[in-house]
mmCIF file of C-alpha atoms in Angstrom:
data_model
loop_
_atom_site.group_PDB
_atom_site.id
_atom_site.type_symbol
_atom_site.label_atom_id
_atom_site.label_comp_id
_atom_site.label_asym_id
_atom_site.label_seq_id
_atom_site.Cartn_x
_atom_site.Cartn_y
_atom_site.Cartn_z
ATOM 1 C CA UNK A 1 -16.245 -30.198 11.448
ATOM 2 C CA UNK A 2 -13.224 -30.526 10.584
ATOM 3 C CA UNK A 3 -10.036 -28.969 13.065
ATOM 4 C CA UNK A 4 -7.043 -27.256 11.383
ATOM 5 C CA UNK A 5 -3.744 -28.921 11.442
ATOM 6 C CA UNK A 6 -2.109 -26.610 13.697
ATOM 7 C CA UNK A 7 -3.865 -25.247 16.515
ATOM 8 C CA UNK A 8 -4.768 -21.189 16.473
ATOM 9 C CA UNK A 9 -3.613 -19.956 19.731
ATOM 10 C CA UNK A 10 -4.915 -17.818 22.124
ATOM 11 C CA UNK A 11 -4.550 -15.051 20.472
ATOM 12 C CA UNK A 12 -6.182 -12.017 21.041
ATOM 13 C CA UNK A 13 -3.994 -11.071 23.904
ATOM 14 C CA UNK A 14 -0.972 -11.958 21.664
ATOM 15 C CA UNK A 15 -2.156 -9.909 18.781
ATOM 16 C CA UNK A 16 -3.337 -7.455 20.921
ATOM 17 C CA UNK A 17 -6.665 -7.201 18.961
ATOM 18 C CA UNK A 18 -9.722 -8.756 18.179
ATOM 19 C CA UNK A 19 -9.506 -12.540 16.106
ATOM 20 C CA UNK A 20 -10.525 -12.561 12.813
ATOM 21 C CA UNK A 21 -14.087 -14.341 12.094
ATOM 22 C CA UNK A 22 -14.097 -16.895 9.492
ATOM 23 C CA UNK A 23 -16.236 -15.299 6.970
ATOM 24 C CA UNK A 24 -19.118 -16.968 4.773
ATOM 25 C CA UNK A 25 -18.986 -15.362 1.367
ATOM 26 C CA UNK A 26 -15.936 -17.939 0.876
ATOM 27 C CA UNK A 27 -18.649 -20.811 0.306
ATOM 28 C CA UNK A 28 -20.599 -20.046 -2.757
ATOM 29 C CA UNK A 29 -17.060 -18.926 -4.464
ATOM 30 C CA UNK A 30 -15.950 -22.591 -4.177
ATOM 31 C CA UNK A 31 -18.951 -24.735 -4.187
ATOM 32 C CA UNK A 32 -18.709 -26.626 -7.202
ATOM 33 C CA UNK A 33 -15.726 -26.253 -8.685
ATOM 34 C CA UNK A 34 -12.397 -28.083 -8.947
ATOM 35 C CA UNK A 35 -9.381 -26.331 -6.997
ATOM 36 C CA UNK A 36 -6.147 -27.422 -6.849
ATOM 37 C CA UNK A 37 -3.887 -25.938 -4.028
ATOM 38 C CA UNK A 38 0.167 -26.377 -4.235
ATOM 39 C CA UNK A 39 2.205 -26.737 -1.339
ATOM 40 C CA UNK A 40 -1.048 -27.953 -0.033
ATOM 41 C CA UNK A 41 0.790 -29.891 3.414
ATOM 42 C CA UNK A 42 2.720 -26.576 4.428
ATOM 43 C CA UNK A 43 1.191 -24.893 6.989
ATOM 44 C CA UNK A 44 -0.804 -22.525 4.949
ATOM 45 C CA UNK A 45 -1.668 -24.917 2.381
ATOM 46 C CA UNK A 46 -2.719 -27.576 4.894
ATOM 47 C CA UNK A 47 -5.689 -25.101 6.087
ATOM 48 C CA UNK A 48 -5.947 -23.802 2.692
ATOM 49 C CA UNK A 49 -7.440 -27.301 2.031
ATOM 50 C CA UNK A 50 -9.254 -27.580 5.270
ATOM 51 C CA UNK A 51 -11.488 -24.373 4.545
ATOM 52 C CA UNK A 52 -11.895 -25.188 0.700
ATOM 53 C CA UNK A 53 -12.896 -28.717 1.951
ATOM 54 C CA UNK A 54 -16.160 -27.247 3.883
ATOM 55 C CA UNK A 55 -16.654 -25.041 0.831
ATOM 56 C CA UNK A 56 -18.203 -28.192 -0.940
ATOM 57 C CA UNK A 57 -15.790 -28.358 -3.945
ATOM 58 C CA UNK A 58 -16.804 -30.253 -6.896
ATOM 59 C CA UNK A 59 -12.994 -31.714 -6.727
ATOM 60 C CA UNK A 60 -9.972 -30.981 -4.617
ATOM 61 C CA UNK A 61 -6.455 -31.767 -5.680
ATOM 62 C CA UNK A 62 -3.511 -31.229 -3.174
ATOM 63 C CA UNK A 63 -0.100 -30.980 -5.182
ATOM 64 C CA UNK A 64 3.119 -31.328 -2.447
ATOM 65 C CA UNK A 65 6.649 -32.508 -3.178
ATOM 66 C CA UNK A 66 6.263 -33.563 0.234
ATOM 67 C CA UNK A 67 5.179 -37.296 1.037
ATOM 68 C CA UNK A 68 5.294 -36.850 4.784
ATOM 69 C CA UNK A 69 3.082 -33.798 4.582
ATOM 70 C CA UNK A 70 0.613 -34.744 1.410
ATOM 71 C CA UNK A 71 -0.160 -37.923 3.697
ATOM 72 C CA UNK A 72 -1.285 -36.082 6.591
ATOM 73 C CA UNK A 73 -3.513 -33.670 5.159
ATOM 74 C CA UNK A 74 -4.761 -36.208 2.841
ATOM 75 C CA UNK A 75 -5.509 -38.378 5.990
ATOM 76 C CA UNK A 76 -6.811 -35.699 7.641
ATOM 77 C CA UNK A 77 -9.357 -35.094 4.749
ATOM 78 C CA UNK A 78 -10.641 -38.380 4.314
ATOM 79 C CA UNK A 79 -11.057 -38.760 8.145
ATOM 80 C CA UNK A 80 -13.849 -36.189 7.419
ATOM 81 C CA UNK A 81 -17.025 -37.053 6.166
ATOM 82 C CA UNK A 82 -17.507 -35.201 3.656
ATOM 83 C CA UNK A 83 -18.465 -35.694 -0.061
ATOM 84 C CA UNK A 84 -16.028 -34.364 -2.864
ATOM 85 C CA UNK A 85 -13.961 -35.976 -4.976
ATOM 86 C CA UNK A 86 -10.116 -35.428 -3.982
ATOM 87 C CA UNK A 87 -6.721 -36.580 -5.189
ATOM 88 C CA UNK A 88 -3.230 -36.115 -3.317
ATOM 89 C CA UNK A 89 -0.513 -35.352 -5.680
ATOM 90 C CA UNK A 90 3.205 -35.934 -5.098
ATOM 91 C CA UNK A 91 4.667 -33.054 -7.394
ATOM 92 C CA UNK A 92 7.308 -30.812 -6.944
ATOM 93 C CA UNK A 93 6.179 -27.302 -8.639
ATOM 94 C CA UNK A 94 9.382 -26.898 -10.567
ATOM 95 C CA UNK A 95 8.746 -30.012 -12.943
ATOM 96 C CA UNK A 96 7.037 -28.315 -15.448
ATOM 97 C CA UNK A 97 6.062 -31.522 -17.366
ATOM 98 C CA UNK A 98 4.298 -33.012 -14.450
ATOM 99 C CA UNK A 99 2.353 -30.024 -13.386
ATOM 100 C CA UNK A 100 1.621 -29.953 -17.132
ATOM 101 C CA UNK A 101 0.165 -33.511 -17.010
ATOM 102 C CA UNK A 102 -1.510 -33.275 -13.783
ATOM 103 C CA UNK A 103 -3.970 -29.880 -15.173
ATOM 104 C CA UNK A 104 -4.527 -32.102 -18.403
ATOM 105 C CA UNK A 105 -5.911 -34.749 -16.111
ATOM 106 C CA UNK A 106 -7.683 -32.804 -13.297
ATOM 107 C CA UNK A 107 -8.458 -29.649 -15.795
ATOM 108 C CA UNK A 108 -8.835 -26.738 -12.230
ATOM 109 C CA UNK A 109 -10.629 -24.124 -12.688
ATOM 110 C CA UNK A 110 -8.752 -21.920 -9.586
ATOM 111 C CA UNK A 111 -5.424 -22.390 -8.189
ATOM 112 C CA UNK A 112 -4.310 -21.122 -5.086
ATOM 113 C CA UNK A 113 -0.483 -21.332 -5.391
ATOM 114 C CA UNK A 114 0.974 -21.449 -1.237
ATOM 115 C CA UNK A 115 4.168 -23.906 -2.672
ATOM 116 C CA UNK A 116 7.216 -21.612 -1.502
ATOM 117 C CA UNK A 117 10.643 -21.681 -0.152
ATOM 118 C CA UNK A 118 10.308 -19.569 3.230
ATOM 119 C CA UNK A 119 12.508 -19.975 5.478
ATOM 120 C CA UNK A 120 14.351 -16.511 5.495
ATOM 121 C CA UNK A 121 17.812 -17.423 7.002
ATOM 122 C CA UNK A 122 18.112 -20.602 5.601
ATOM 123 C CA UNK A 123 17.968 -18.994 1.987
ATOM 124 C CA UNK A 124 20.857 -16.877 2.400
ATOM 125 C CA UNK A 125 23.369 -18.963 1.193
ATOM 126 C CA UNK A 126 24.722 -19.255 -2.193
ATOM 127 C CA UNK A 127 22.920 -22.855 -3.312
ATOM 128 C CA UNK A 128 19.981 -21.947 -1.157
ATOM 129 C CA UNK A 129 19.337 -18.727 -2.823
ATOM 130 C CA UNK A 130 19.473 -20.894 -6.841
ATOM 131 C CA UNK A 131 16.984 -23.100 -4.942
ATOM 132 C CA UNK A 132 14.699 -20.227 -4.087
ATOM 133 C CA UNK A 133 14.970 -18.596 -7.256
ATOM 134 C CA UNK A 134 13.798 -22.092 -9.172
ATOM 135 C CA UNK A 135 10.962 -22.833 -6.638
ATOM 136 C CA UNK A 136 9.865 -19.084 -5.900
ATOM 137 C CA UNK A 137 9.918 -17.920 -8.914
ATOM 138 C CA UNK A 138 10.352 -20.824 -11.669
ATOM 139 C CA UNK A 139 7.910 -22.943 -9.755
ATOM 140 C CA UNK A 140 5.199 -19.489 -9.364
ATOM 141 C CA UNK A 141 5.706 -19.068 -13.356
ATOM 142 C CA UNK A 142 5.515 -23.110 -14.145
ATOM 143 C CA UNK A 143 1.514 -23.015 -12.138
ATOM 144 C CA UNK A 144 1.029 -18.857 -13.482
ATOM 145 C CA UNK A 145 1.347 -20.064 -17.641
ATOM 146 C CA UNK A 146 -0.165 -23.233 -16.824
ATOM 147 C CA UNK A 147 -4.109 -21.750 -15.237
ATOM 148 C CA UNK A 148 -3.739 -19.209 -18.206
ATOM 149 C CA UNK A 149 -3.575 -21.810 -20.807
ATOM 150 C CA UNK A 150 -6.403 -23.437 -18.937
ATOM 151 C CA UNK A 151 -8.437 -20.518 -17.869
ATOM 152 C CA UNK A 152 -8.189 -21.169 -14.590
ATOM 153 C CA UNK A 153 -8.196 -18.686 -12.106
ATOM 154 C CA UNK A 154 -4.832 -18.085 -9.794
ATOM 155 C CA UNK A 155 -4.200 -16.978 -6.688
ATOM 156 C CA UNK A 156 -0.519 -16.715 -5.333
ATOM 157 C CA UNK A 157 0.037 -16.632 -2.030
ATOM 158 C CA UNK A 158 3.184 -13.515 -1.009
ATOM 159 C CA UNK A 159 4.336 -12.300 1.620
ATOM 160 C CA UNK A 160 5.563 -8.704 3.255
ATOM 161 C CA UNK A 161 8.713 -9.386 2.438
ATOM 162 C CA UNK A 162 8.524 -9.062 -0.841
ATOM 163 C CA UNK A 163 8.046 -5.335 0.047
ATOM 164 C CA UNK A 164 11.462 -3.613 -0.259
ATOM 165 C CA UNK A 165 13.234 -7.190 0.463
ATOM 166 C CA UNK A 166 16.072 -7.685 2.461
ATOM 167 C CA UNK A 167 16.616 -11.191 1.739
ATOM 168 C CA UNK A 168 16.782 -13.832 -0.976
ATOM 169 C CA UNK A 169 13.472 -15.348 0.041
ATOM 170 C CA UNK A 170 11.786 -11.386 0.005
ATOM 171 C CA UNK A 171 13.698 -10.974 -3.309
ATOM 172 C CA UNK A 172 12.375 -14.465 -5.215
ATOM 173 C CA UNK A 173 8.706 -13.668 -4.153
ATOM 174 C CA UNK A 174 9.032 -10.286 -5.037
ATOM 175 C CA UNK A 175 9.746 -11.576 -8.240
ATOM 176 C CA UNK A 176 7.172 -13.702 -8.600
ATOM 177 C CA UNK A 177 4.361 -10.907 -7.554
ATOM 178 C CA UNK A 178 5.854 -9.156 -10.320
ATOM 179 C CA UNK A 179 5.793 -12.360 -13.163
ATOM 180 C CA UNK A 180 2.256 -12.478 -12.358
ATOM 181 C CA UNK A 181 1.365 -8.876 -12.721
ATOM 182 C CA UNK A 182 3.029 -9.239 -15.762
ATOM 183 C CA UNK A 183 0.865 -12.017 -16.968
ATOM 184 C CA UNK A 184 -2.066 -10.775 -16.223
ATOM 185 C CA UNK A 185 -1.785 -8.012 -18.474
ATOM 186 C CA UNK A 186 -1.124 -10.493 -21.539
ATOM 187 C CA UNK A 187 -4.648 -12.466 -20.182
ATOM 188 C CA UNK A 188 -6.908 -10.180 -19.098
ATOM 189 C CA UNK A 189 -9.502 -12.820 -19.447
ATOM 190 C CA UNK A 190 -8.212 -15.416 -16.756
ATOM 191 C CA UNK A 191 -8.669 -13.957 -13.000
ATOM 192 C CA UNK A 192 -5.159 -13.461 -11.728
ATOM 193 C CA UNK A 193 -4.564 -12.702 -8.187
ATOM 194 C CA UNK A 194 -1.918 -12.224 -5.141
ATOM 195 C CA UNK A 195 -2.399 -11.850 -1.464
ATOM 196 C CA UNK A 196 0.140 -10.330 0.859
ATOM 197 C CA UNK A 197 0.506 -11.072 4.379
ATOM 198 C CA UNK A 198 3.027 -10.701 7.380
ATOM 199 C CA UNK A 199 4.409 -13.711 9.710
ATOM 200 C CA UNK A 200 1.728 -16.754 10.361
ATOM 201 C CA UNK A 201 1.768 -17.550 14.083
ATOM 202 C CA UNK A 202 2.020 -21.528 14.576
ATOM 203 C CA UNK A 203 3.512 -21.917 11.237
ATOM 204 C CA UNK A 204 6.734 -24.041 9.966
ATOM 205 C CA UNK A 205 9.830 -22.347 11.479
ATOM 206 C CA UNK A 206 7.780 -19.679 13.062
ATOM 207 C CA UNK A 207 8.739 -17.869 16.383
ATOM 208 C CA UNK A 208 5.565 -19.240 18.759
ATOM 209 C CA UNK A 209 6.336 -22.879 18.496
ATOM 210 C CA UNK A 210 10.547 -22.281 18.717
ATOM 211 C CA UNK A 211 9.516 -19.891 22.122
ATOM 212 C CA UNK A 212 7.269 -22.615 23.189
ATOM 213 C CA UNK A 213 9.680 -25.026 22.995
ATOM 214 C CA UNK A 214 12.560 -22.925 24.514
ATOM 215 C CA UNK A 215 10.267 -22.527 27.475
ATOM 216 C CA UNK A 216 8.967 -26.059 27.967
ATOM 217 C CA UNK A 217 13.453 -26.822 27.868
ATOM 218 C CA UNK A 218 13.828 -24.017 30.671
ATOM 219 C CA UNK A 219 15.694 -21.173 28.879
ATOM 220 C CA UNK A 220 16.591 -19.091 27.555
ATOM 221 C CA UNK A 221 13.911 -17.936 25.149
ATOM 222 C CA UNK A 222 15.916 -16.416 22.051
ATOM 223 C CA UNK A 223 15.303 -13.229 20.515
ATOM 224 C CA UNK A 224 16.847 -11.446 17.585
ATOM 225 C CA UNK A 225 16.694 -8.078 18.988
ATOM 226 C CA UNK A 226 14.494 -5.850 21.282
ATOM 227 C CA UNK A 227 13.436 -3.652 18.556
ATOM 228 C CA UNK A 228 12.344 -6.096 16.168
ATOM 229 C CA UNK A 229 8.767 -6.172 15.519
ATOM 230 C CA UNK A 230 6.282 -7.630 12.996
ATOM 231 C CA UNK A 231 3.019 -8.350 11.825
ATOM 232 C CA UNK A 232 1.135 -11.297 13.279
ATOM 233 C CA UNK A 233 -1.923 -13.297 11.910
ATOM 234 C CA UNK A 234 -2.755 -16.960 12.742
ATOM 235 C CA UNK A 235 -3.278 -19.332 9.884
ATOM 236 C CA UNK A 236 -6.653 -19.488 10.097
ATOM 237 C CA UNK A 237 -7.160 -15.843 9.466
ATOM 238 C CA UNK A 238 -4.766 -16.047 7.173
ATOM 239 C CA UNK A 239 -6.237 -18.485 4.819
ATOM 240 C CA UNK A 240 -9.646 -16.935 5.874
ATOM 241 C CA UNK A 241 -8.562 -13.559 4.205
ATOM 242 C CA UNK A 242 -7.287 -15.214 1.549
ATOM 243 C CA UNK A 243 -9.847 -16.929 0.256
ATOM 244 C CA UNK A 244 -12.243 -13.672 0.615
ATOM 245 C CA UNK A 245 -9.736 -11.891 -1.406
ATOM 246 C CA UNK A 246 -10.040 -14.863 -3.805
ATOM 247 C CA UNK A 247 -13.691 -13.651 -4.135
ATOM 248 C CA UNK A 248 -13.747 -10.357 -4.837
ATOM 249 C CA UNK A 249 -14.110 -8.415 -8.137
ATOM 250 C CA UNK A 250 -10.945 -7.727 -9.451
ATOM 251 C CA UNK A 251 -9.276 -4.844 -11.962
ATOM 252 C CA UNK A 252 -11.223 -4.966 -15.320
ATOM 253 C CA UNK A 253 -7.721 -6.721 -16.764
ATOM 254 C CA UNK A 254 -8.413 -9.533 -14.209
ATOM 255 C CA UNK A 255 -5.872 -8.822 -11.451
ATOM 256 C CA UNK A 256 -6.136 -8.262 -8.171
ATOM 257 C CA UNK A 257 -3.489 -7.056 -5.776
ATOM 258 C CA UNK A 258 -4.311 -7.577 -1.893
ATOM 259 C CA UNK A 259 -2.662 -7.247 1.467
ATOM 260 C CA UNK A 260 -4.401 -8.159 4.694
ATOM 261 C CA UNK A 261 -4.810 -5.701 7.668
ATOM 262 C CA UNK A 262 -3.153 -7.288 10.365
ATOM 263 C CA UNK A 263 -3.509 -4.557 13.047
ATOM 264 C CA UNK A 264 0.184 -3.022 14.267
ATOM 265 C CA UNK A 265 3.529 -4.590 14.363
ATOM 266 C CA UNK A 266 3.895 -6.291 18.023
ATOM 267 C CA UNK A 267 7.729 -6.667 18.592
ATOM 268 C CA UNK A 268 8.724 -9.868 19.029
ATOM 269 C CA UNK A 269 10.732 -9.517 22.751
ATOM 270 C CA UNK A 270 6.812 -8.633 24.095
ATOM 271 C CA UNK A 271 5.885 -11.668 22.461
ATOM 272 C CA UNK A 272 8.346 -13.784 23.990
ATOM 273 C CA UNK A 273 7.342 -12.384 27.349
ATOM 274 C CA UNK A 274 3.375 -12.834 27.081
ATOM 275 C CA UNK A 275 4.158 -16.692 26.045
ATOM 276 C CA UNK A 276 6.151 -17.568 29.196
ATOM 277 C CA UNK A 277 3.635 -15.167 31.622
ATOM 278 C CA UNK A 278 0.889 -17.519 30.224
ATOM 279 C CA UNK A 279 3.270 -20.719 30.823
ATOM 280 C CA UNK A 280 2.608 -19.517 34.453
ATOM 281 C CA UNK A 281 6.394 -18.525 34.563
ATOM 282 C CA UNK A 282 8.080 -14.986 35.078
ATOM 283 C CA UNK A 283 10.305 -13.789 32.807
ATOM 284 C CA UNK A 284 13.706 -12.996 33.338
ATOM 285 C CA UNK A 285 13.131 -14.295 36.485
ATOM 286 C CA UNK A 286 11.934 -18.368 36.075
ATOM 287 C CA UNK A 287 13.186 -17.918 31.887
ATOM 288 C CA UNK A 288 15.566 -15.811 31.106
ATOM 289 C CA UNK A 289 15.405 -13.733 27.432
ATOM 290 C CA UNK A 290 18.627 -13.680 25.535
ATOM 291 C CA UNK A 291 19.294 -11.646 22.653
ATOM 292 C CA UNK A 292 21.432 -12.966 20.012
ATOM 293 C CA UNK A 293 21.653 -11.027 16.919
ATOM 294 C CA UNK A 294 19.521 -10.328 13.661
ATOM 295 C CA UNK A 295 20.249 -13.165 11.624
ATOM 296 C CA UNK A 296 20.782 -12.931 7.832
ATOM 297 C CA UNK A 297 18.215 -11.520 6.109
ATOM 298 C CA UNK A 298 15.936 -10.064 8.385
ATOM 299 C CA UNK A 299 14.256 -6.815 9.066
ATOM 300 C CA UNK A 300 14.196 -5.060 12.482
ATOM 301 C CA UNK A 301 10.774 -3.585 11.075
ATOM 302 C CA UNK A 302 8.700 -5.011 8.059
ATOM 303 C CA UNK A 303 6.643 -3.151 5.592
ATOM 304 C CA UNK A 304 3.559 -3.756 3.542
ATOM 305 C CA UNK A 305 3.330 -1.664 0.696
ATOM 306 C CA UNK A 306 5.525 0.052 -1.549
ATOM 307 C CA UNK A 307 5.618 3.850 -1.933
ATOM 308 C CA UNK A 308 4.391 3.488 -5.466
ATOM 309 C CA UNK A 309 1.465 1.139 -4.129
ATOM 310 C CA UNK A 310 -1.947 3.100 -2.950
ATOM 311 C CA UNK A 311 -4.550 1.568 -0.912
ATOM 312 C CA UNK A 312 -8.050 0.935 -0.782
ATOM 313 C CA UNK A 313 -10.911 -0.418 1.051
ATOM 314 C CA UNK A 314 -12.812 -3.212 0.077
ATOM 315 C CA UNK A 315 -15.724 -5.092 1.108
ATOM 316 C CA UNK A 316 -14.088 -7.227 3.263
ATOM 317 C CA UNK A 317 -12.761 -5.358 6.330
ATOM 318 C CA UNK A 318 -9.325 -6.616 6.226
ATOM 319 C CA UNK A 319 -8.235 -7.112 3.037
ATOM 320 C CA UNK A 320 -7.217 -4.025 1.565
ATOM 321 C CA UNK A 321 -6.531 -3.772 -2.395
ATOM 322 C CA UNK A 322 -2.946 -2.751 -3.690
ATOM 323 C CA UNK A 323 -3.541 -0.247 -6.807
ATOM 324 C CA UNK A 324 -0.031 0.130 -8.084
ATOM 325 C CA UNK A 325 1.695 2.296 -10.833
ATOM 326 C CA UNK A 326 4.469 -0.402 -11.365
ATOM 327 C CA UNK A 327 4.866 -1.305 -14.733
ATOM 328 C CA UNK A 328 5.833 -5.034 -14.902
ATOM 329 C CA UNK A 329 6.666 -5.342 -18.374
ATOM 330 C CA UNK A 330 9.977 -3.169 -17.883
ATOM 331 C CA UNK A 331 11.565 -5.862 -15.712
ATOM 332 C CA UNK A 332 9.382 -9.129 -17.139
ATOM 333 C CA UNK A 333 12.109 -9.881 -19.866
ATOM 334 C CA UNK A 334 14.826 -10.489 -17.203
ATOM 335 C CA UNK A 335 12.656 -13.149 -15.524
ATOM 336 C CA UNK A 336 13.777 -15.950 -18.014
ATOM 337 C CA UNK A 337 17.017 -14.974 -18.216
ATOM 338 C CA UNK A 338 16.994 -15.057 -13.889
ATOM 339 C CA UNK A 339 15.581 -18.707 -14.183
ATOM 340 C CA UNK A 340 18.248 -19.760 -17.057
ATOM 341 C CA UNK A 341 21.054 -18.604 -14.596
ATOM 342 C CA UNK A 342 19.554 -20.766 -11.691
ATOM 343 C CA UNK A 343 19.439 -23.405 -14.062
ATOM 344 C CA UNK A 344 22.770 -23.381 -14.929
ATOM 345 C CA UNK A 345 23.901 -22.792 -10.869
ATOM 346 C CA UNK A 346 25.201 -19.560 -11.960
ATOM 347 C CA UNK A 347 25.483 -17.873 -8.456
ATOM 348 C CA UNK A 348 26.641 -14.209 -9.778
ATOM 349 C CA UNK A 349 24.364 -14.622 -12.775
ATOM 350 C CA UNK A 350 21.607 -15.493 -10.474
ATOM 351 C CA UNK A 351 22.312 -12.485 -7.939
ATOM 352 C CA UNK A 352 22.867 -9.475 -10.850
ATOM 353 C CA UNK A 353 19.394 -11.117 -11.895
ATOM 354 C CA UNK A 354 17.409 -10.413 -8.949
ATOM 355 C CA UNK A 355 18.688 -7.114 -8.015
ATOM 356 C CA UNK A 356 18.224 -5.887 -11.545
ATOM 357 C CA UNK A 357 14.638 -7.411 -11.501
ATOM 358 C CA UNK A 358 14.250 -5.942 -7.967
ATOM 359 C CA UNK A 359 16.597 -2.810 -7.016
ATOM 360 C CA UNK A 360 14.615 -1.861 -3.897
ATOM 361 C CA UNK A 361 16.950 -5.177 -2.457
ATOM 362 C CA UNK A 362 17.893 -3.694 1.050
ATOM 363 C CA UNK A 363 20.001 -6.500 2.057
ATOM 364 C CA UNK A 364 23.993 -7.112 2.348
ATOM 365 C CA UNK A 365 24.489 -10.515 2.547
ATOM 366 C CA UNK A 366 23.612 -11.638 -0.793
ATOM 367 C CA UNK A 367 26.976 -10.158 -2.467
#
């Protein structure tokens, strides 16, 4: 059996409900076919393989501009024992001729797209921002046009903060939900699908591992604010979701809209606590809690759907499908002429872009 790359925690008591099951309609979905995951060494991508490895695939590509992360989930895969044919890619997402030879040569027939720029802070500066804006949404369309020339299916991989954004990184993947809604009404007969979910716990640059370490240094354990809360999943019941959204029957036009029920928001300064009670410590008696400030681009409180976004119930108990009124095609144009601006480094181009494509934008620090 093979063990995920970074280790689920403990984490009923964190969540403060019950841990998702892996489910087992994810296996017949997969068996047999060739998938090809991007950003396949982050830390969604990197279980994203793991699962889709025990699902018996007729091939597996991982794509990752990465070397240091494509060779350890490659290593980790052929450590395992089993049987598929597999092939570690070093692309970057963006380079639209090399994704373009790499589906000639391994033809997928479903992508799940997890290649992103994430890191919320970080993206808030001027060059940043261009960089999110070519990966996030230049990279999402490069992988969108190339499974519907190819017929293969698509799955992107968002986020909640795409949902009335606040930052650059919420505003690129909004834009990228809404390039691929957009598409999938021009190619009705290719299965085009996104999946929305909160923060990952144990991910790249998320909050458990930074408290962990903050509390293995002896204080203080840093929090943005006391009111901030969000929505917590682990990766493996993040990928778990995702790839049972994945099989689900989706609009008669081919697209499917989901976002995963991840239970209520726990705030983040009650997170910090339960991690150094269960270090056997006391807080802000043996580790103090500091508070330091939101930091650009974040939300006290995230959301998960928009107001013009109605939800339903599905057959899987936590995914939940988005059935929205949006019409994509109103903003779609602007999309290449976003992309030409990042292109050309144009930073007030680039910004009058996004916020046309995506006036919900909530944030101040991008002007």
């Amino acid at each position: 059996m093979l063990q995920g790359l970074n280790e689920d925690l403990a984490l009923p008591l964190l969540l403060r409900r019950p841990a998702i099951k892996e489910g087992a309609r994810i296996r017949d979905s997969l068996r047999g076919r060739r998938v090809l995951v991007t950003g396949a060494g982050g830390s969604i991508g990197s279980e994203l393989c793991l699962q889709i490895a025990m699902s018996s695939p007729a091939a597996l590509v991982l794509v990752d501009h990465s070397e240091l992360n494509l060779h350890e989930i490659s290593t980790t895969l052929d450590g395992s024992q089993l049987s598929f044919s597999r092939m570690a890619a070093l692309a970057d997402v963006r380079d639209i001729i090399a994704m373009q030879s790499l589906f000639r040569q391994v033809m997928p027939e479903i992508v799940f797209h997890a290649a992103a720029l994430k890191h919320v802070p970080l993206l808030e500066n001027d060059h940043n921002l261009i960089e999110a804006v070519r990966t996030n949404v230049g990279g999402t369309k490069a992988v969108a046009d190339l499974c519907c020339a190819a017929g293969a299916d698509m799955v992107l991989i968002s986020t909640d903060k795409a949902v009335n954004p606040s930052s650059g990184m919420g505003l690129t993947k909004r834009v990228a939900e809404i390039y691929v809604q957009a598409l999938a009404s021009r190619h009705s007969s290719v299965r085009l699908a996104q999946v929305r979910f909160g923060n990952v716990l144990g991910s790249s640059g998320s909050v458990v591992p930074l408290f962990r370490r903050q509390i293995a240094q002896g204080g203080p354990v840093t929090v943005t604010h006391a009111e901030m809360t969000r929505y917590l999943m682990t990766i493996k019941e993040a990928v778990t979701l995702t790839l049972e959204a994945a099989d689900l029957n989706h609009h008669a036009d081919g697209y499917g809209s989901y976002v995963l029920d991840m239970g209520r928001p726990v705030k983040i300064i009650d997170l910090a606590r339960q991690l150094i009670e269960q270090s056997g410590l006391r807080p802000e008696i043996d580790i103090a809690i500091e508070i330091i400030g939101v930091r650009p681009g974040e939300k006290l409180v995230e959301e998960l759907v928009y107001n013009w976004e109605t939800v339903e119930v599905t057959p899987v108990a936590a995914v939940l499908r988005l059935i929205s009124c949006f019409d994509p095609g109103r903003v779609a144009p602007e999309i290449d002429l976003l992309l030409g601006m990042a292109e050309l480094r144009d930073t007030t181009g680039v910004k009058k872009g996004l916020t046309r494509i995506v006036p919900e934008y909530q944030g101040e620090v991008i002007f």
